[in-house]
Structures are given as C-alpha cells and as structure tokens.
C-alpha cells in the first residue's frame, strides 16, 4: 500500500500549479488581449524592478553610501524603471497580438511595427526626448524586434 503524506500532496500540487502557468496564464480579464497585456506588464515590471534594485545595490556598495536619501532614490528609480519595462512589454505584446488578429498572420512586419511604436513610446517617457531621439528609438525598436522574430524561426 502506497500512502502519500500531506506534504507530498501539497508539493505536487504546487509543482502542478507552477508548471501550468504557461498554459493558463496569470490573469483572466475576460479577453485574450487584456490577459496578454496584463501578464506581459507584470512579468516585465518584475524583471525591471530586480534589475534596478541590483544596479542600485551595486552602486551603493561601490560608493559606500548608505543613507535614507539613497534608499529613497533606489525606491523611486526602481518604480520608474519597473513601470517603463512593464509599459514597454505591455505595448509590444498588445500590438503584436492585435496586429496578428487584424492581419491574420504573425510575421516580421507585425514585429517591426510593434517594435517601432514601442520604441517611440519609450523615448517619449524620458526627460529629454527630442524628435531625433524618438525616431532613433523607433528604428532601433523595429530593428531589434524584427531580428528577434526572424531568429526565432531559425533557432
């Protein structure tokens, strides 16, 4: 007779739940577009927050400055950066999904348009955004997104 303890059952249930994230997603907002935008925002915002905290912690350790002022600056920078990462991911994900639904195909053209709009939007969130900077970020976003889409088919 093979009896499982409650901890084995709970561990297995947690593993099943974690493995099923890719299949059912984190959110159910009633529409696949909203679900995709929200999920992309949350995941990228988390990555942005971890990146900002690790960078700020590194510079705090190098400079040796540990005060409430530096802690406040770290919190503000982390919030700004995680918001930027989340907005970029949400816009890009929403645009690629919308373009795929509108055109009926997911190809490099969708990636280029979504990357350009996302890049331009991110450039507008900076303090000193000029016309040239917005255009440069749009071109860069389109190029990176297109290359990533083309390489996805190869690898």
PDB file of C-alpha atoms in Angstrom:
ATOM      1  CA  UNK A   1       0.000   0.000   0.000  1.00  0.00           C
ATOM      2  CA  UNK A   2       1.426   3.352  -1.037  1.00  0.00           C
ATOM      3  CA  UNK A   3       0.226   6.185   1.193  1.00  0.00           C
ATOM      4  CA  UNK A   4       1.279   9.731   0.396  1.00  0.00           C
ATOM      5  CA  UNK A   5       1.842  12.225   3.151  1.00  0.00           C
ATOM      6  CA  UNK A   6       0.096  15.577   3.047  1.00  0.00           C
ATOM      7  CA  UNK A   7       3.402  17.379   2.351  1.00  0.00           C
ATOM      8  CA  UNK A   8       3.980  15.227  -0.764  1.00  0.00           C
ATOM      9  CA  UNK A   9       0.488  16.024  -1.997  1.00  0.00           C
ATOM     10  CA  UNK A  10       0.949  19.766  -1.307  1.00  0.00           C
ATOM     11  CA  UNK A  11       4.356  19.785  -3.004  1.00  0.00           C
ATOM     12  CA  UNK A  12       2.966  18.043  -6.059  1.00  0.00           C
ATOM     13  CA  UNK A  13       0.014  20.437  -6.193  1.00  0.00           C
ATOM     14  CA  UNK A  14       2.377  23.425  -6.045  1.00  0.00           C
ATOM     15  CA  UNK A  15       4.558  21.977  -8.816  1.00  0.00           C
ATOM     16  CA  UNK A  16       1.491  21.334 -10.966  1.00  0.00           C
ATOM     17  CA  UNK A  17       0.336  24.903 -10.369  1.00  0.00           C
ATOM     18  CA  UNK A  18       3.712  26.391 -11.305  1.00  0.00           C
ATOM     19  CA  UNK A  19       4.002  24.229 -14.438  1.00  0.00           C
ATOM     20  CA  UNK A  20       0.516  25.211 -15.584  1.00  0.00           C
ATOM     21  CA  UNK A  21       1.296  28.964 -15.659  1.00  0.00           C
ATOM     22  CA  UNK A  22       2.331  28.721 -19.292  1.00  0.00           C
ATOM     23  CA  UNK A  23      -0.906  27.024 -20.243  1.00  0.00           C
ATOM     24  CA  UNK A  24      -3.490  29.139 -18.467  1.00  0.00           C
ATOM     25  CA  UNK A  25      -1.736  32.416 -17.695  1.00  0.00           C
ATOM     26  CA  UNK A  26      -1.730  34.597 -14.629  1.00  0.00           C
ATOM     27  CA  UNK A  27      -4.824  36.656 -15.382  1.00  0.00           C
ATOM     28  CA  UNK A  28      -8.315  36.173 -16.688  1.00  0.00           C
ATOM     29  CA  UNK A  29      -9.656  39.626 -17.517  1.00  0.00           C
ATOM     30  CA  UNK A  30     -12.238  38.379 -19.983  1.00  0.00           C
ATOM     31  CA  UNK A  31     -10.385  38.978 -23.232  1.00  0.00           C
ATOM     32  CA  UNK A  32      -7.157  37.402 -24.544  1.00  0.00           C
ATOM     33  CA  UNK A  33      -5.726  40.822 -25.464  1.00  0.00           C
ATOM     34  CA  UNK A  34      -6.199  42.186 -21.954  1.00  0.00           C
ATOM     35  CA  UNK A  35      -4.831  38.983 -20.437  1.00  0.00           C
ATOM     36  CA  UNK A  36      -1.733  39.161 -22.604  1.00  0.00           C
ATOM     37  CA  UNK A  37      -1.075  42.846 -21.900  1.00  0.00           C
ATOM     38  CA  UNK A  38      -1.514  42.435 -18.141  1.00  0.00           C
ATOM     39  CA  UNK A  39       0.644  39.323 -17.972  1.00  0.00           C
ATOM     40  CA  UNK A  40       3.420  40.903 -20.044  1.00  0.00           C
ATOM     41  CA  UNK A  41       3.286  44.060 -17.933  1.00  0.00           C
ATOM     42  CA  UNK A  42       3.563  42.206 -14.640  1.00  0.00           C
ATOM     43  CA  UNK A  43       6.358  39.891 -15.771  1.00  0.00           C
ATOM     44  CA  UNK A  44       8.454  42.668 -17.335  1.00  0.00           C
ATOM     45  CA  UNK A  45       7.834  45.057 -14.437  1.00  0.00           C
ATOM     46  CA  UNK A  46       9.167  42.403 -12.082  1.00  0.00           C
ATOM     47  CA  UNK A  47      12.253  41.939 -14.221  1.00  0.00           C
ATOM     48  CA  UNK A  48      12.752  45.705 -14.385  1.00  0.00           C
ATOM     49  CA  UNK A  49      12.445  46.004 -10.619  1.00  0.00           C
ATOM     50  CA  UNK A  50      15.004  43.255  -9.997  1.00  0.00           C
ATOM     51  CA  UNK A  51      17.386  44.838 -12.495  1.00  0.00           C
ATOM     52  CA  UNK A  52      17.008  48.311 -10.964  1.00  0.00           C
ATOM     53  CA  UNK A  53      17.440  47.078  -7.391  1.00  0.00           C
ATOM     54  CA  UNK A  54      20.533  45.070  -8.293  1.00  0.00           C
ATOM     55  CA  UNK A  55      22.071  48.029 -10.141  1.00  0.00           C
ATOM     56  CA  UNK A  56      21.309  50.447  -7.293  1.00  0.00           C
ATOM     57  CA  UNK A  57      22.637  47.983  -4.720  1.00  0.00           C
ATOM     58  CA  UNK A  58      25.835  47.614  -6.719  1.00  0.00           C
ATOM     59  CA  UNK A  59      26.426  51.363  -6.915  1.00  0.00           C
ATOM     60  CA  UNK A  60      25.547  51.779  -3.247  1.00  0.00           C
ATOM     61  CA  UNK A  61      28.115  49.115  -2.357  1.00  0.00           C
ATOM     62  CA  UNK A  62      30.762  50.724  -4.577  1.00  0.00           C
ATOM     63  CA  UNK A  63      30.144  54.257  -3.312  1.00  0.00           C
ATOM     64  CA  UNK A  64      29.745  53.122   0.286  1.00  0.00           C
ATOM     65  CA  UNK A  65      26.806  55.485   0.754  1.00  0.00           C
ATOM     66  CA  UNK A  66      24.003  54.008   2.855  1.00  0.00           C
ATOM     67  CA  UNK A  67      21.540  56.647   3.942  1.00  0.00           C
ATOM     68  CA  UNK A  68      17.818  57.209   3.829  1.00  0.00           C
ATOM     69  CA  UNK A  69      18.347  59.503   0.845  1.00  0.00           C
ATOM     70  CA  UNK A  70      19.983  56.725  -1.178  1.00  0.00           C
ATOM     71  CA  UNK A  71      17.249  54.305  -0.130  1.00  0.00           C
ATOM     72  CA  UNK A  72      14.575  56.757  -1.261  1.00  0.00           C
ATOM     73  CA  UNK A  73      16.376  57.227  -4.585  1.00  0.00           C
ATOM     74  CA  UNK A  74      16.579  53.446  -5.026  1.00  0.00           C
ATOM     75  CA  UNK A  75      12.845  53.055  -4.436  1.00  0.00           C
ATOM     76  CA  UNK A  76      11.985  55.870  -6.853  1.00  0.00           C
ATOM     77  CA  UNK A  77      14.337  54.572  -9.556  1.00  0.00           C
ATOM     78  CA  UNK A  78      13.050  51.040  -9.108  1.00  0.00           C
ATOM     79  CA  UNK A  79       9.460  52.195  -9.502  1.00  0.00           C
ATOM     80  CA  UNK A  80      10.231  54.240 -12.602  1.00  0.00           C
ATOM     81  CA  UNK A  81      12.242  51.502 -14.241  1.00  0.00           C
ATOM     82  CA  UNK A  82       9.793  48.720 -13.485  1.00  0.00           C
ATOM     83  CA  UNK A  83       6.986  50.880 -14.874  1.00  0.00           C
ATOM     84  CA  UNK A  84       8.973  51.528 -18.061  1.00  0.00           C
ATOM     85  CA  UNK A  85       9.732  47.829 -18.534  1.00  0.00           C
ATOM     86  CA  UNK A  86       6.116  46.907 -17.880  1.00  0.00           C
ATOM     87  CA  UNK A  87       4.721  49.530 -20.244  1.00  0.00           C
ATOM     88  CA  UNK A  88       7.138  48.501 -22.986  1.00  0.00           C
ATOM     89  CA  UNK A  89       6.230  44.837 -22.651  1.00  0.00           C
ATOM     90  CA  UNK A  90       2.507  45.559 -22.444  1.00  0.00           C
ATOM     91  CA  UNK A  91       2.527  47.810 -25.505  1.00  0.00           C
ATOM     92  CA  UNK A  92       4.648  45.425 -27.555  1.00  0.00           C
ATOM     93  CA  UNK A  93       2.664  42.353 -26.573  1.00  0.00           C
ATOM     94  CA  UNK A  94      -0.674  44.057 -27.150  1.00  0.00           C
ATOM     95  CA  UNK A  95       0.384  45.406 -30.539  1.00  0.00           C
ATOM     96  CA  UNK A  96       1.741  42.102 -31.788  1.00  0.00           C
ATOM     97  CA  UNK A  97      -1.438  40.324 -30.684  1.00  0.00           C
ATOM     98  CA  UNK A  98      -3.691  42.995 -32.220  1.00  0.00           C
ATOM     99  CA  UNK A  99      -1.767  43.053 -35.483  1.00  0.00           C
ATOM    100  CA  UNK A 100      -1.844  39.265 -35.671  1.00  0.00           C
ATOM    101  CA  UNK A 101      -5.608  39.288 -35.196  1.00  0.00           C
ATOM    102  CA  UNK A 102      -6.134  42.147 -37.671  1.00  0.00           C
ATOM    103  CA  UNK A 103      -3.845  40.838 -40.415  1.00  0.00           C
ATOM    104  CA  UNK A 104      -4.378  37.129 -39.796  1.00  0.00           C
ATOM    105  CA  UNK A 105      -0.650  36.420 -39.754  1.00  0.00           C
ATOM    106  CA  UNK A 106       2.263  36.819 -37.389  1.00  0.00           C
ATOM    107  CA  UNK A 107       5.354  37.779 -39.333  1.00  0.00           C
ATOM    108  CA  UNK A 108       8.253  40.203 -39.286  1.00  0.00           C
ATOM    109  CA  UNK A 109       6.013  43.076 -40.364  1.00  0.00           C
ATOM    110  CA  UNK A 110       3.967  42.855 -37.170  1.00  0.00           C
ATOM    111  CA  UNK A 111       7.157  42.750 -35.130  1.00  0.00           C
ATOM    112  CA  UNK A 112       8.615  45.756 -36.942  1.00  0.00           C
ATOM    113  CA  UNK A 113       5.522  47.915 -36.432  1.00  0.00           C
ATOM    114  CA  UNK A 114       5.109  46.876 -32.789  1.00  0.00           C
ATOM    115  CA  UNK A 115       8.813  47.445 -32.104  1.00  0.00           C
ATOM    116  CA  UNK A 116       8.761  50.877 -33.738  1.00  0.00           C
ATOM    117  CA  UNK A 117       5.715  52.044 -31.779  1.00  0.00           C
ATOM    118  CA  UNK A 118       7.096  50.619 -28.540  1.00  0.00           C
ATOM    119  CA  UNK A 119      10.492  52.247 -29.105  1.00  0.00           C
ATOM    120  CA  UNK A 120       8.926  55.627 -29.850  1.00  0.00           C
ATOM    121  CA  UNK A 121       6.714  55.361 -26.780  1.00  0.00           C
ATOM    122  CA  UNK A 122       9.674  54.551 -24.549  1.00  0.00           C
ATOM    123  CA  UNK A 123      11.606  57.502 -25.956  1.00  0.00           C
ATOM    124  CA  UNK A 124       8.715  59.764 -25.002  1.00  0.00           C
ATOM    125  CA  UNK A 125       8.930  58.616 -21.372  1.00  0.00           C
ATOM    126  CA  UNK A 126      12.441  60.035 -20.985  1.00  0.00           C
ATOM    127  CA  UNK A 127      13.016  63.529 -19.586  1.00  0.00           C
ATOM    128  CA  UNK A 128      14.978  64.952 -22.524  1.00  0.00           C
ATOM    129  CA  UNK A 129      13.256  63.375 -25.521  1.00  0.00           C
ATOM    130  CA  UNK A 130      13.860  65.107 -28.822  1.00  0.00           C
ATOM    131  CA  UNK A 131      12.365  64.368 -32.209  1.00  0.00           C
ATOM    132  CA  UNK A 132      15.592  62.715 -33.331  1.00  0.00           C
ATOM    133  CA  UNK A 133      15.707  60.556 -30.209  1.00  0.00           C
ATOM    134  CA  UNK A 134      12.124  59.364 -30.729  1.00  0.00           C
ATOM    135  CA  UNK A 135      12.874  58.431 -34.345  1.00  0.00           C
ATOM    136  CA  UNK A 136      16.113  56.682 -33.360  1.00  0.00           C
ATOM    137  CA  UNK A 137      14.340  54.638 -30.668  1.00  0.00           C
ATOM    138  CA  UNK A 138      11.550  53.738 -33.094  1.00  0.00           C
ATOM    139  CA  UNK A 139      14.058  52.493 -35.658  1.00  0.00           C
ATOM    140  CA  UNK A 140      16.021  50.615 -33.000  1.00  0.00           C
ATOM    141  CA  UNK A 141      12.856  49.021 -31.611  1.00  0.00           C
ATOM    142  CA  UNK A 142      11.748  47.952 -35.074  1.00  0.00           C
ATOM    143  CA  UNK A 143      15.161  46.513 -35.908  1.00  0.00           C
ATOM    144  CA  UNK A 144      15.558  44.562 -32.653  1.00  0.00           C
ATOM    145  CA  UNK A 145      12.034  43.219 -32.816  1.00  0.00           C
ATOM    146  CA  UNK A 146      12.324  42.187 -36.445  1.00  0.00           C
ATOM    147  CA  UNK A 147      15.652  40.434 -35.940  1.00  0.00           C
ATOM    148  CA  UNK A 148      14.301  38.633 -32.869  1.00  0.00           C
ATOM    149  CA  UNK A 149      11.299  37.443 -34.867  1.00  0.00           C
ATOM    150  CA  UNK A 150      13.472  36.253 -37.757  1.00  0.00           C
ATOM    151  CA  UNK A 151      15.912  34.483 -35.430  1.00  0.00           C
ATOM    152  CA  UNK A 152      13.044  32.790 -33.630  1.00  0.00           C
ATOM    153  CA  UNK A 153      12.312  30.907 -36.837  1.00  0.00           C
ATOM    154  CA  UNK A 154      15.923  29.772 -37.175  1.00  0.00           C
ATOM    155  CA  UNK A 155      16.630  28.566 -33.664  1.00  0.00           C
TER     156      UNK A 155
END
